Tab-separated table of C-alpha atoms in Angstrom:
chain	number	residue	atom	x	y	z
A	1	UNK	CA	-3.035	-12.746	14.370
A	2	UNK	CA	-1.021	-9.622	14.859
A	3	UNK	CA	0.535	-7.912	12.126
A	4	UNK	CA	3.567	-5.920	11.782
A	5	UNK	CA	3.801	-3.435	13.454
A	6	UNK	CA	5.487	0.132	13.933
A	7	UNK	CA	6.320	2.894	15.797
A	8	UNK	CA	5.732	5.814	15.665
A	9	UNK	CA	3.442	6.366	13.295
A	10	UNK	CA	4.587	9.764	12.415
A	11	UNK	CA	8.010	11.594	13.798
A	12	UNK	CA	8.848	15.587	13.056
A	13	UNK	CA	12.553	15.919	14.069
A	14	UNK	CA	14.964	19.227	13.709
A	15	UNK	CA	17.696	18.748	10.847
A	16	UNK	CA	21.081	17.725	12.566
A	17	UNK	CA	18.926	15.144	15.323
A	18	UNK	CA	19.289	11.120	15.394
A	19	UNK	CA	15.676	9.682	14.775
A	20	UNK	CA	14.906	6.034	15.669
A	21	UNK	CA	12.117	4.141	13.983
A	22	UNK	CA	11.084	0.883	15.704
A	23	UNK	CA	9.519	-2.673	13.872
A	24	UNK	CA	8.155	-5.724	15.563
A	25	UNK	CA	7.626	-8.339	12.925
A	26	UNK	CA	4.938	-11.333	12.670
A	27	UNK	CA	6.385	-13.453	15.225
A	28	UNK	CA	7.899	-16.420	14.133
A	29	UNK	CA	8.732	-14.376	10.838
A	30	UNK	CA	13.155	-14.792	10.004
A	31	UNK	CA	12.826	-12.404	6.882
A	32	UNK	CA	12.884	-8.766	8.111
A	33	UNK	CA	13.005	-5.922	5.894
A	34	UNK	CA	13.440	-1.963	5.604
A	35	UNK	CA	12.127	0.290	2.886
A	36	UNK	CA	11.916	3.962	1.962
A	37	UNK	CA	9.177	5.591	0.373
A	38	UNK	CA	9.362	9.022	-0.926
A	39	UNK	CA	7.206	10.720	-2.304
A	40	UNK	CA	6.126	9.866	-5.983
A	41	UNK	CA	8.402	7.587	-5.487
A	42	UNK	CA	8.516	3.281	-5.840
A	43	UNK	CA	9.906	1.877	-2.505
A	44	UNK	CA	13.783	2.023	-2.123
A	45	UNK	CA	15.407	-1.367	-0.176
A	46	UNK	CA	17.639	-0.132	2.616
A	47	UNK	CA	18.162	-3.087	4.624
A	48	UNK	CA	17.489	-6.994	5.162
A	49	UNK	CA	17.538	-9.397	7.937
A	50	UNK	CA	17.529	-13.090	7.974
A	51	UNK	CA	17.806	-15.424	10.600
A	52	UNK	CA	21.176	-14.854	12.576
A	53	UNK	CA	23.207	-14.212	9.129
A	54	UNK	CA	24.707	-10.886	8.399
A	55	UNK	CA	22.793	-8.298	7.306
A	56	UNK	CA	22.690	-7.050	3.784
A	57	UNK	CA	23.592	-3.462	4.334
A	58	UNK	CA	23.850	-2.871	0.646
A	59	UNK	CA	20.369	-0.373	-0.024
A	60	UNK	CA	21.970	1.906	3.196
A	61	UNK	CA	22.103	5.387	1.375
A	62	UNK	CA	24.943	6.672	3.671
A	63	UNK	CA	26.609	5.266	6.829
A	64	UNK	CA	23.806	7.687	8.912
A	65	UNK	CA	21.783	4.483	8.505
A	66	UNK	CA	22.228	1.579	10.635
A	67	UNK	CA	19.613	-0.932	11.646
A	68	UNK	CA	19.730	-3.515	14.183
A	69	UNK	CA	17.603	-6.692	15.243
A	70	UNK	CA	17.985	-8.244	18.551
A	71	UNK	CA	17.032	-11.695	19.149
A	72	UNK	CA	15.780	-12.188	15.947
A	73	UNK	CA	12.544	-10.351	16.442
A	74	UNK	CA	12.350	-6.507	16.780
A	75	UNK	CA	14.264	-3.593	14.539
A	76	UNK	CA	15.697	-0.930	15.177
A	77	UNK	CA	16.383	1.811	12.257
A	78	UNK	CA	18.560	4.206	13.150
A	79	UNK	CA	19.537	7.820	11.519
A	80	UNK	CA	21.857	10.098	12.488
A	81	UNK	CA	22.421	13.759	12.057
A	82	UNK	CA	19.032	13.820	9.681
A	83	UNK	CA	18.679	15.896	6.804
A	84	UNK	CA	15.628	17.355	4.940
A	85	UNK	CA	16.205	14.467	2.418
A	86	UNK	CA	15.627	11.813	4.946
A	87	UNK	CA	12.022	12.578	4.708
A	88	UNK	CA	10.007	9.776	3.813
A	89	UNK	CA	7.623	7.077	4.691
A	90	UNK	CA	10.128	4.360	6.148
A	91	UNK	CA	8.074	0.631	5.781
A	92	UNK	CA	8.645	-2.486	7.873
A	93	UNK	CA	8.201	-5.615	6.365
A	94	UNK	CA	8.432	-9.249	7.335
A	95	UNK	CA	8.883	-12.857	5.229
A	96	UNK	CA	7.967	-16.221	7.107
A	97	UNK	CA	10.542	-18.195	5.715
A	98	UNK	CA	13.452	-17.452	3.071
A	99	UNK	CA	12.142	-19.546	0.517
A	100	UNK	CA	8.938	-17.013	0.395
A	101	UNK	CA	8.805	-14.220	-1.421
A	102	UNK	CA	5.453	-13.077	0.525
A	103	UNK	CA	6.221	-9.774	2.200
A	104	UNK	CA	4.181	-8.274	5.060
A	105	UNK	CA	4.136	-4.672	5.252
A	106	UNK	CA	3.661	-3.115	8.217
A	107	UNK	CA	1.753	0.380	8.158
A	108	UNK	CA	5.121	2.668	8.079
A	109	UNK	CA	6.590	5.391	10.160
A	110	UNK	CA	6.689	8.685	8.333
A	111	UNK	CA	9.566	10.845	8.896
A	112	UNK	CA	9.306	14.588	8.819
A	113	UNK	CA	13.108	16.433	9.091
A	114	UNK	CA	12.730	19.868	9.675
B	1	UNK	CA	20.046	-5.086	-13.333
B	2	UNK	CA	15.996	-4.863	-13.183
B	3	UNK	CA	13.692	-2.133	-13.123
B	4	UNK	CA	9.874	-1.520	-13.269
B	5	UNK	CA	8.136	0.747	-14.716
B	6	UNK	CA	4.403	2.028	-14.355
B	7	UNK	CA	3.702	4.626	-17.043
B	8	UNK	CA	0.837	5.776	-15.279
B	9	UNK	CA	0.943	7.856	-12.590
B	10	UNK	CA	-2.569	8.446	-12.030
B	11	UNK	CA	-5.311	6.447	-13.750
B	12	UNK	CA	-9.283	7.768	-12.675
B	13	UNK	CA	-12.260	5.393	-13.577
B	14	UNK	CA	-15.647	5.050	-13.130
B	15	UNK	CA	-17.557	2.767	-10.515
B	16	UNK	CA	-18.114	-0.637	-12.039
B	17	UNK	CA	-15.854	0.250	-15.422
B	18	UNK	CA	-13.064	-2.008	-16.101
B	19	UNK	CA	-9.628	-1.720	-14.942
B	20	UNK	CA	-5.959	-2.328	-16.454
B	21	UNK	CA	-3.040	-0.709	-14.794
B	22	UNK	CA	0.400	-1.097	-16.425
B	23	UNK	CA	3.621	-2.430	-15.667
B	24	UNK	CA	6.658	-2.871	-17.776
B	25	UNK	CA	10.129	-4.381	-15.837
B	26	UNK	CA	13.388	-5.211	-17.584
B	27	UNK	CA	15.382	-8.542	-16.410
B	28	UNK	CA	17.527	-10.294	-18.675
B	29	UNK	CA	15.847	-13.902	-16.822
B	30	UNK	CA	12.395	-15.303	-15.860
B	31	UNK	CA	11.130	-12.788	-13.448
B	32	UNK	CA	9.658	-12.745	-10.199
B	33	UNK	CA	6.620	-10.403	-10.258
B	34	UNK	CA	4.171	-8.972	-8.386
B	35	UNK	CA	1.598	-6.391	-7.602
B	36	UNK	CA	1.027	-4.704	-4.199
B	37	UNK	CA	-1.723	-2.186	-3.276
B	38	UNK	CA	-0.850	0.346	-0.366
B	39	UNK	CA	-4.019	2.095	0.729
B	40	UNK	CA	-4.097	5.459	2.599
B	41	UNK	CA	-1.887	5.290	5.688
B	42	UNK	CA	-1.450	1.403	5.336
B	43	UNK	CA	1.455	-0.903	4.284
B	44	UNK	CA	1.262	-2.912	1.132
B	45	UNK	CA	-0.590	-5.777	0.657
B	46	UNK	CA	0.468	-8.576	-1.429
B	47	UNK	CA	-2.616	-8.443	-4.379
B	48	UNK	CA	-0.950	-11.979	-6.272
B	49	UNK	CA	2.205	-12.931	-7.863
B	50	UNK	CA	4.216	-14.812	-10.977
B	51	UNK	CA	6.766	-16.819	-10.304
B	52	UNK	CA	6.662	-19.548	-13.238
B	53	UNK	CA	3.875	-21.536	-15.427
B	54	UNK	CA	0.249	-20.052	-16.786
B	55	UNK	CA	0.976	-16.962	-17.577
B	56	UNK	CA	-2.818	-15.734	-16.437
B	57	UNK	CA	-2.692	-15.447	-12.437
B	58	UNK	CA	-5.688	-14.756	-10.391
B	59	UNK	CA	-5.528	-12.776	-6.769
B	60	UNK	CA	-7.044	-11.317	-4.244
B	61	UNK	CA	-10.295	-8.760	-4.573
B	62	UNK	CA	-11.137	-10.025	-7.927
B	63	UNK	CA	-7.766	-8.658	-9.381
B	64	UNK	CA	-5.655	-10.758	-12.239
B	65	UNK	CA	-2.805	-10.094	-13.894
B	66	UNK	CA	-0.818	-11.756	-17.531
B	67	UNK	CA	2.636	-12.287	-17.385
B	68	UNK	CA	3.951	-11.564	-21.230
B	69	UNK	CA	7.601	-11.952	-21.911
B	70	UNK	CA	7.694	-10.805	-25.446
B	71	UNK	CA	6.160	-7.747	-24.191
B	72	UNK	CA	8.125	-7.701	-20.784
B	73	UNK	CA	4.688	-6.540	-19.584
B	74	UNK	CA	2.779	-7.501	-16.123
B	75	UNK	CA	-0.353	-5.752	-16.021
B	76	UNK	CA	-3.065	-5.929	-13.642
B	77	UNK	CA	-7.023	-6.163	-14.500
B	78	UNK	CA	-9.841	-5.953	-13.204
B	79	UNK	CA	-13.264	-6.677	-15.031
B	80	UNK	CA	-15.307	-4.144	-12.422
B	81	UNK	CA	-13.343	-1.568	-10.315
B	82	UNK	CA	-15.275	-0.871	-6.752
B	83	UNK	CA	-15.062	2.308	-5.050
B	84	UNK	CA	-12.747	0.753	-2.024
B	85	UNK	CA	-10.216	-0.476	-4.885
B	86	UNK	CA	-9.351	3.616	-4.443
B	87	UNK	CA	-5.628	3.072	-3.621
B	88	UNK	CA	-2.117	3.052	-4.641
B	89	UNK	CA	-1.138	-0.010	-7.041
B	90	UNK	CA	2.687	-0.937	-6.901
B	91	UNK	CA	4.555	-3.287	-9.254
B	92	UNK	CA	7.655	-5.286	-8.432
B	93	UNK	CA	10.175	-7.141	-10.036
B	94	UNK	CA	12.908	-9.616	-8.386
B	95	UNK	CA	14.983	-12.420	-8.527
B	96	UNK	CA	16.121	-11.781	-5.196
B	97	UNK	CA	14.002	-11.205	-2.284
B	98	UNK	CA	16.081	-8.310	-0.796
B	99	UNK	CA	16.822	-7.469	-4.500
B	100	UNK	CA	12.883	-6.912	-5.529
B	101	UNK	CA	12.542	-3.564	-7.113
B	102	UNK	CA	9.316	-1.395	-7.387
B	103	UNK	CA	7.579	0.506	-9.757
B	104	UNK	CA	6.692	4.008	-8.541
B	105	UNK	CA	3.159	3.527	-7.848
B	106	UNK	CA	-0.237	4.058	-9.870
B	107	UNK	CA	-2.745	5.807	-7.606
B	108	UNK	CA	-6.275	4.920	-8.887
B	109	UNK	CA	-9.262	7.381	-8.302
B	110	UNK	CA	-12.652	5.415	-8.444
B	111	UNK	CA	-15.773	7.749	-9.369
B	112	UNK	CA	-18.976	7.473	-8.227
């Protein structure tokens, strides 16, 4: 079946612009995650999703991040007013069920602030 | 809190050589752990994992890894390395599943 997916695949944006990065999990999938991946650098949590809960907004580095997820399905990860830092490889992933620790990565958007 | 280490950054080896990459975490419990492998302009892919009981686990593409707590280790094996294992090897610890932390990545050049 379909993976996750996620677009775009790369984005070049001017410092000071609002960038949004788009996820469509594994359908059927209630575990939705956000990551950051800089370079030489292990994978940072931003941001998790399950079911209808709350969020857990806790790996947001500032309050330029937000992320959304309507209908329990597709993400939205939004930053505002980017900076130079904000360049990174931003990965998708998605968890069947929240007993299972099984991620599914999807192929990452990478984020070029200029 | 946890943390993972990889001492290696890089690691090159020959086609058909043995393979061990390291991982070290810190967590004051049992740990979750697990190794993912990212290659070029993909996501990660889940290579096997230790959540509890024999310590030796066995995974995907021939890869293995040995939990050892006195040595807080994880590492990964690999009796013969192919040239399409070429890729980036990440570690991760985590008790939590939006609490997993990773290691910052062993990239692995296979020679011909």
């Amino acid at each position: 079946g379909a993976g996750v997916s996620q677009s775009p695949s790369n984005k070049v944006t001017e410092k000071g612009k609002d960038v949004e990065l788009r996820c469509d999990p594994i359908s059927g999938h209630t575990a939705l995650y956000w990551y950051r991946q800089s370079l030489g650098q292990g994978l940072e949590f931003l941001i998790y999703f399950q079911g209808n809960s709350a969020p857990d907004k806790s790996g947001l580095p500032s309050d330029r991040f937000s992320a959304e997820r309507t209908g329990g399905s597709v993400s939205t990860l939004t930053i505002q007013r980017t900076q130079q830092e904000d360049s990174a490889v931003y990965l998708c992933a998605s968890s069947p069920d929240p007993s299972s620790y099984e991620q599914y990565f999807g192929p990452g958007t990478r984020l070029t602030v200029t | 809190a946890q943390s993972v280490t990889q001492p290696d950054i890089h690691i090159t080896v020959s086609e058909g050589a043995s393979l061990e990459l390291r991982c070290n975490y810190s967590y004051g419990a049992t740990p979750y752990l697990f190794w993912y492998v990212q290659s070029p302009g993909q996501g990660l892919q889940l290579l096997l994992k230790y959540f509890s009981g024999d310590t030796l686990v066995q995974g995907i593409k021939g890869f293995e890894a040995e939990f050892k707590r006195s040595q807080s280790s994880f590492n990964l094996r690999k009796p013969s390395v192919h040239w399409s294992d070429a890729a980036e090897y990440f570690c991760a610890v985590g008790p939590e599943r939006n609490d997993m932390r990773f290691g910052a990545g062993t990239r692995l050049t296979v020679k011909p």
